[in-house]
Short mmCIF file of N, CA and C in Angstrom, two decimals:
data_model
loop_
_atom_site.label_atom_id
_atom_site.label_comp_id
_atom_site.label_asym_id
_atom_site.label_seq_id
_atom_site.Cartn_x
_atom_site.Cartn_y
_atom_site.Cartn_z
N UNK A 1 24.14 8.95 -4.38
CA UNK A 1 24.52 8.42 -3.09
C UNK A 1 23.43 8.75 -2.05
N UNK A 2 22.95 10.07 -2.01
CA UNK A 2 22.03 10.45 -1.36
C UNK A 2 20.76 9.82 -1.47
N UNK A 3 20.01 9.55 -2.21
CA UNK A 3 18.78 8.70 -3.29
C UNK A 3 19.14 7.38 -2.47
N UNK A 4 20.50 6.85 -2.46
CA UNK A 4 20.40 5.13 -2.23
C UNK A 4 20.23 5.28 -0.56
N UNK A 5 20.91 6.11 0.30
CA UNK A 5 20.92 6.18 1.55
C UNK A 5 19.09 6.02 2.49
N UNK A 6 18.45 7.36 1.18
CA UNK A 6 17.41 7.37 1.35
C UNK A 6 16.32 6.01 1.78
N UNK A 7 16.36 5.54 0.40
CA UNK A 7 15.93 4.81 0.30
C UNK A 7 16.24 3.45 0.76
N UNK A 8 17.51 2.86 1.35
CA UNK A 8 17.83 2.07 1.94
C UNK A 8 17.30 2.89 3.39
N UNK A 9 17.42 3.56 4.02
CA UNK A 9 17.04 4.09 5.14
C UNK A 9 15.43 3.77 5.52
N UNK A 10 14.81 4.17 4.05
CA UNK A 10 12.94 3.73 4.25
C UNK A 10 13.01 2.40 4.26
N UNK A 11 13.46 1.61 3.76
CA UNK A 11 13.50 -0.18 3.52
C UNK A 11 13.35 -0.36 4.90
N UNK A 12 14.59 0.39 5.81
CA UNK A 12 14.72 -0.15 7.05
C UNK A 12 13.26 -0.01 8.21
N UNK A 13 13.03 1.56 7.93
CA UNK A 13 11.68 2.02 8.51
C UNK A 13 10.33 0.80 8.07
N UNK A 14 10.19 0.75 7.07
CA UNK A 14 9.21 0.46 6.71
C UNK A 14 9.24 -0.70 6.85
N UNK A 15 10.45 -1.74 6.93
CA UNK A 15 10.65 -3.37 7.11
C UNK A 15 10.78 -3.69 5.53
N UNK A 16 10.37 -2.84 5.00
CA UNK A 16 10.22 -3.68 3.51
C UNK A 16 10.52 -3.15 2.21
N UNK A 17 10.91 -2.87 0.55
CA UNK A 17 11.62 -2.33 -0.13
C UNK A 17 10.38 -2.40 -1.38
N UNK A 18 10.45 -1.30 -1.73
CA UNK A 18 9.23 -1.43 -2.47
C UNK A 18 9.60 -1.06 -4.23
N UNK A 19 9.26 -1.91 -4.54
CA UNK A 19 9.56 -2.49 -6.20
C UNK A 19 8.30 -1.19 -7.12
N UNK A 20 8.91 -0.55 -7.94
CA UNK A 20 8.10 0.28 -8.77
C UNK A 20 8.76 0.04 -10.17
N UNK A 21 7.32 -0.08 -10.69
CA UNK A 21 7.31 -0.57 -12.10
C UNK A 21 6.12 0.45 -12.80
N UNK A 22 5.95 1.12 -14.57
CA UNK A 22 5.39 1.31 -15.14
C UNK A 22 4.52 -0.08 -16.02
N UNK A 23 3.39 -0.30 -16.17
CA UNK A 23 3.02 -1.28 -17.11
C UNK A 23 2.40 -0.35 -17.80
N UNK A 24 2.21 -1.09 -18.99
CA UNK A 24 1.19 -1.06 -19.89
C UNK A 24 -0.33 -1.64 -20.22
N UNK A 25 -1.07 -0.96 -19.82
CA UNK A 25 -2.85 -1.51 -19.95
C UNK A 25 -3.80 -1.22 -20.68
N UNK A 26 -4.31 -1.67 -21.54
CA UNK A 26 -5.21 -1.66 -22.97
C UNK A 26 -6.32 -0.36 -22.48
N UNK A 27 -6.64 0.34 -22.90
CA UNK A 27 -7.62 1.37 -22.69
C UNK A 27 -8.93 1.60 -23.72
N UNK A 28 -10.00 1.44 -23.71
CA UNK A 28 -11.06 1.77 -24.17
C UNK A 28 -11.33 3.12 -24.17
N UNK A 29 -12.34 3.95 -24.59
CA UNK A 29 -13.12 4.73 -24.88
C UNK A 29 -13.65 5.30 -26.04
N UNK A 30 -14.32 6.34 -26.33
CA UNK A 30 -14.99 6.83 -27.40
C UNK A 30 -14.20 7.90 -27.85
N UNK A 31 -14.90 8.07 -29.35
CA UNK A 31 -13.90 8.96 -29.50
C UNK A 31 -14.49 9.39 -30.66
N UNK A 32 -14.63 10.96 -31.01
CA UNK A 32 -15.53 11.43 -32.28
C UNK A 32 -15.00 12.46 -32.65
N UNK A 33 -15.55 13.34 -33.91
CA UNK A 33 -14.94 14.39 -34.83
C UNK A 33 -16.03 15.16 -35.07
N UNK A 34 -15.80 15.74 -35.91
CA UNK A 34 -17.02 16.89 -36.69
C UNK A 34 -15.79 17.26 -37.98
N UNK A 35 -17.05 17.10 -39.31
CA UNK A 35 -15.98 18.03 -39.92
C UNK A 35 -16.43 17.05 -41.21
N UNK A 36 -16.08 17.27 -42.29
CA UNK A 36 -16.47 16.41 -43.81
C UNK A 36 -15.82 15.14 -43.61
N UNK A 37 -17.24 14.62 -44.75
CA UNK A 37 -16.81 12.92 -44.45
C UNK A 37 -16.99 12.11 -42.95
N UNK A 38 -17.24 12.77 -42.30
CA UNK A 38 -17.91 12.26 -40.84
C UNK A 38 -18.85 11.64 -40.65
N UNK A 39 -20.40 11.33 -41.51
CA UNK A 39 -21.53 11.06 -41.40
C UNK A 39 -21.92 12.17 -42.36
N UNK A 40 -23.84 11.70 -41.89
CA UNK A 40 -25.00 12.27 -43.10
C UNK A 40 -24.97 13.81 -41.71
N UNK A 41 -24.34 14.09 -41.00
CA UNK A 41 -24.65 15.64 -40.08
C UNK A 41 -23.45 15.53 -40.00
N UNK A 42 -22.40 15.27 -40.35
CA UNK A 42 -20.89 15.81 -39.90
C UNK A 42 -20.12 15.53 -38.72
N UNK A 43 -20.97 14.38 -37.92
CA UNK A 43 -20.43 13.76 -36.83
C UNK A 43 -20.33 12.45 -36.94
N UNK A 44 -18.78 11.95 -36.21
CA UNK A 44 -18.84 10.73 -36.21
C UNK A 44 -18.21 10.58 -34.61
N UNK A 45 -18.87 9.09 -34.51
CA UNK A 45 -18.30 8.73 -33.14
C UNK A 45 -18.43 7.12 -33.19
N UNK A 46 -16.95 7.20 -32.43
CA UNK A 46 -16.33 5.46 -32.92
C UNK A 46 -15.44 5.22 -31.57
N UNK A 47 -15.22 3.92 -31.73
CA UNK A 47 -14.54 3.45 -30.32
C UNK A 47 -13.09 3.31 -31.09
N UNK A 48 -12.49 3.88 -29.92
CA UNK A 48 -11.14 3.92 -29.68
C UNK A 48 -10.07 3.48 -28.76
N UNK A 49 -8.87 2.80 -28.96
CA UNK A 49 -7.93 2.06 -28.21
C UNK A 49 -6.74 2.38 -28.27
N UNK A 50 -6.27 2.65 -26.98
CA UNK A 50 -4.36 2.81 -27.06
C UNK A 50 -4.28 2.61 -25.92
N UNK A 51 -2.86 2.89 -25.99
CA UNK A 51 -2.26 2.39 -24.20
C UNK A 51 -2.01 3.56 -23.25
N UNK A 52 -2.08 2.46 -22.15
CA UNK A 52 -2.51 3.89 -21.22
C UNK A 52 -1.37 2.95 -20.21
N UNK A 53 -0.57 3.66 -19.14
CA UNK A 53 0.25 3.26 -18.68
C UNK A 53 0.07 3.32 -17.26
N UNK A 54 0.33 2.72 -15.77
CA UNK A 54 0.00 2.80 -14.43
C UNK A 54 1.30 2.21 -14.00
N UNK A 55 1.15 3.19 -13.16
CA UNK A 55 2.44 2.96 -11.90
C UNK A 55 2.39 1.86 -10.91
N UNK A 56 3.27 0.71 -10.94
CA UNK A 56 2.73 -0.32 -9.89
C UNK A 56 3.95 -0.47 -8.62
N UNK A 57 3.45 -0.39 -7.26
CA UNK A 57 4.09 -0.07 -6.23
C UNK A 57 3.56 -1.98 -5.78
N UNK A 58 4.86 -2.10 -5.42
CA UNK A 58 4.74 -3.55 -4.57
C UNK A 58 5.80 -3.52 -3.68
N UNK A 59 5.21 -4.23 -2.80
CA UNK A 59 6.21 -4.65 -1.49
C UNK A 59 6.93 -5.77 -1.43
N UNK A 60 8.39 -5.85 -1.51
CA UNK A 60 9.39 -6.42 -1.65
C UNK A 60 9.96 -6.82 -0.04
N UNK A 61 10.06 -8.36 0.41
CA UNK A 61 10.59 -8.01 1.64
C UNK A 61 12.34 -8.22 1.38
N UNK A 62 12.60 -7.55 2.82
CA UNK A 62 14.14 -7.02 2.77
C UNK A 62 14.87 -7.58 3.91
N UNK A 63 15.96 -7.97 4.74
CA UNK A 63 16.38 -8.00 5.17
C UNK A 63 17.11 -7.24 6.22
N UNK A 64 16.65 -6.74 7.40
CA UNK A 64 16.64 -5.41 7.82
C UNK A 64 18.04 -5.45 8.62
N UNK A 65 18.65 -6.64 8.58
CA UNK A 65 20.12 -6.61 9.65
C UNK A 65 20.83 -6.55 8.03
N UNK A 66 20.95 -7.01 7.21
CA UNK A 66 21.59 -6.46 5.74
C UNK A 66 21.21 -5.14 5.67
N UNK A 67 20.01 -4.72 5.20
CA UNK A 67 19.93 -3.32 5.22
C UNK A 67 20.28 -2.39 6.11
N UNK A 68 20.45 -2.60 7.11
CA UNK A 68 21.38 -1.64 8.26
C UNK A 68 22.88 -1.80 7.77
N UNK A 69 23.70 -2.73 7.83
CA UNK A 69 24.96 -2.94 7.31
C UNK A 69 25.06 -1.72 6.23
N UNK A 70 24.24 -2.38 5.27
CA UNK A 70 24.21 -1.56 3.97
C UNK A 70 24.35 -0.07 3.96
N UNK A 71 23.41 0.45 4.78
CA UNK A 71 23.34 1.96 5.36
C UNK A 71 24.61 2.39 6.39
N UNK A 72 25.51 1.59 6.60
CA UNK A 72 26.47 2.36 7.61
C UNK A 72 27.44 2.15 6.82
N UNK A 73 27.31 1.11 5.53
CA UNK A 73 28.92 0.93 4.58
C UNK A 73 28.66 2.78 3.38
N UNK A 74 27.00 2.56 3.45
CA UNK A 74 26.68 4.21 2.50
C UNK A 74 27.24 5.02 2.92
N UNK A 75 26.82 5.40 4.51
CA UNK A 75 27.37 6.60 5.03
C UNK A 75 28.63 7.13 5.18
N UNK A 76 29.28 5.40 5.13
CA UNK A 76 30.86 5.88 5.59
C UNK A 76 31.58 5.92 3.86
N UNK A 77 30.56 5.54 2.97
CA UNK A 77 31.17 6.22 1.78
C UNK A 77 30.95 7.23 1.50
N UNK A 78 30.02 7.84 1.58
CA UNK A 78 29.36 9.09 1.52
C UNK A 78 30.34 10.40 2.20
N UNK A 79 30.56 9.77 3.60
CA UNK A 79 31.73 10.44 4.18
C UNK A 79 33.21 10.82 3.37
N UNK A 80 33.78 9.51 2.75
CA UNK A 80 35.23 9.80 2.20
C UNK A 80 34.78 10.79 0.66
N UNK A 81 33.40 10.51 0.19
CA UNK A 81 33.40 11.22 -0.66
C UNK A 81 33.38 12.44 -0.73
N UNK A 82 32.70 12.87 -0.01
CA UNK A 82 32.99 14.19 0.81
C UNK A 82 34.24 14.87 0.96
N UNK A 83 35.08 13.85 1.48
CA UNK A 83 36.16 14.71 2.05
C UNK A 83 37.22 14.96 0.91
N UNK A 84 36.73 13.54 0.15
CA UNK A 84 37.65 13.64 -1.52
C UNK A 84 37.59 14.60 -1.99
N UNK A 85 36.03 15.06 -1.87
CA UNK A 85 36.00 16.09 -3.14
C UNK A 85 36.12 17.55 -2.59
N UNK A 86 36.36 17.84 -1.39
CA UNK A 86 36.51 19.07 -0.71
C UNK A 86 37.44 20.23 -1.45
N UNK A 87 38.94 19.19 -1.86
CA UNK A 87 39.94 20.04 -2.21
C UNK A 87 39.29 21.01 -3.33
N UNK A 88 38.94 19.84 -4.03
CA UNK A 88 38.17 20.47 -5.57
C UNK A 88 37.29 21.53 -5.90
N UNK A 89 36.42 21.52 -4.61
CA UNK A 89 35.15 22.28 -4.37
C UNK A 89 35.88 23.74 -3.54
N UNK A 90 36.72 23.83 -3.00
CA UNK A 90 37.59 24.45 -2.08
C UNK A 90 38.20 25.41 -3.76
N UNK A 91 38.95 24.56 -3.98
CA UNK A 91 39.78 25.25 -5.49
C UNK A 91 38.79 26.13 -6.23
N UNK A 92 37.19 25.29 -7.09
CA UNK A 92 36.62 25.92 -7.45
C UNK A 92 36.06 27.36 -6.97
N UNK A 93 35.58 27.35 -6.10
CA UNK A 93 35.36 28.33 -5.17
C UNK A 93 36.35 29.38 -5.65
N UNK A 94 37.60 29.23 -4.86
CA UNK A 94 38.79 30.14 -4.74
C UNK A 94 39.02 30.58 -6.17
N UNK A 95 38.84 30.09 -7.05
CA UNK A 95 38.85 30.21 -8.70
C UNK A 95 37.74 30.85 -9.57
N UNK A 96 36.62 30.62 -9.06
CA UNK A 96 35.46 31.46 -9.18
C UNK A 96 34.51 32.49 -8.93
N UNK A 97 34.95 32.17 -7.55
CA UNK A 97 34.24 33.50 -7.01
C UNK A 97 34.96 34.46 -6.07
N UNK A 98 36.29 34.30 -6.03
CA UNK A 98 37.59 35.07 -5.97
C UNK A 98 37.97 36.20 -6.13
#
């Protein structure tokens, strides 16, 4: 609840909601050994490929009179949740550290 408030809260600051994604991107480099069977001196060096992964941040636009709505329907859930779970947290307490 906290996480969505947040972040609906920056949407609002910022005007805009920003989309994060991992991809996947082909990677080059070299890559060698030492040790038998390597070559005529015991070294080898050969090109090598795997995936290498990057974080991609994009800007999403948002709706900032929705996203306000949005943030005062959070808070006022955020609120009853709170108060829901008081008894519980109240009990535990009194039950635990009692």
């Amino acid at each position: 609840m906290q996480a969505d408030i947040a972040r609906t809260a920056g949407n609002i600051d910022r005007g805009y909601a920003i989309h994060r994604q991992v991809v996947r991107t082909p990677q080059i480099g070299i890559c060698g050994g030492f040790g038998q069977h390597r070559g005529p001196i015991g070294i080898q060096v050969s090109g090598c490929r795997g995936p290498d992964y990057t974080r991609l941040e994009t800007p999403v636009p948002v709706d900032v009179t929705a996203e306000r709505q949005k943030l005062v329907a959070l808070r006022e859930r955020e609120l009853t949740l709170r108060a829901q779970s008081q008894p519980g947290v109240a009990a535990c307490y009194a039950r635990y550290q009692g």
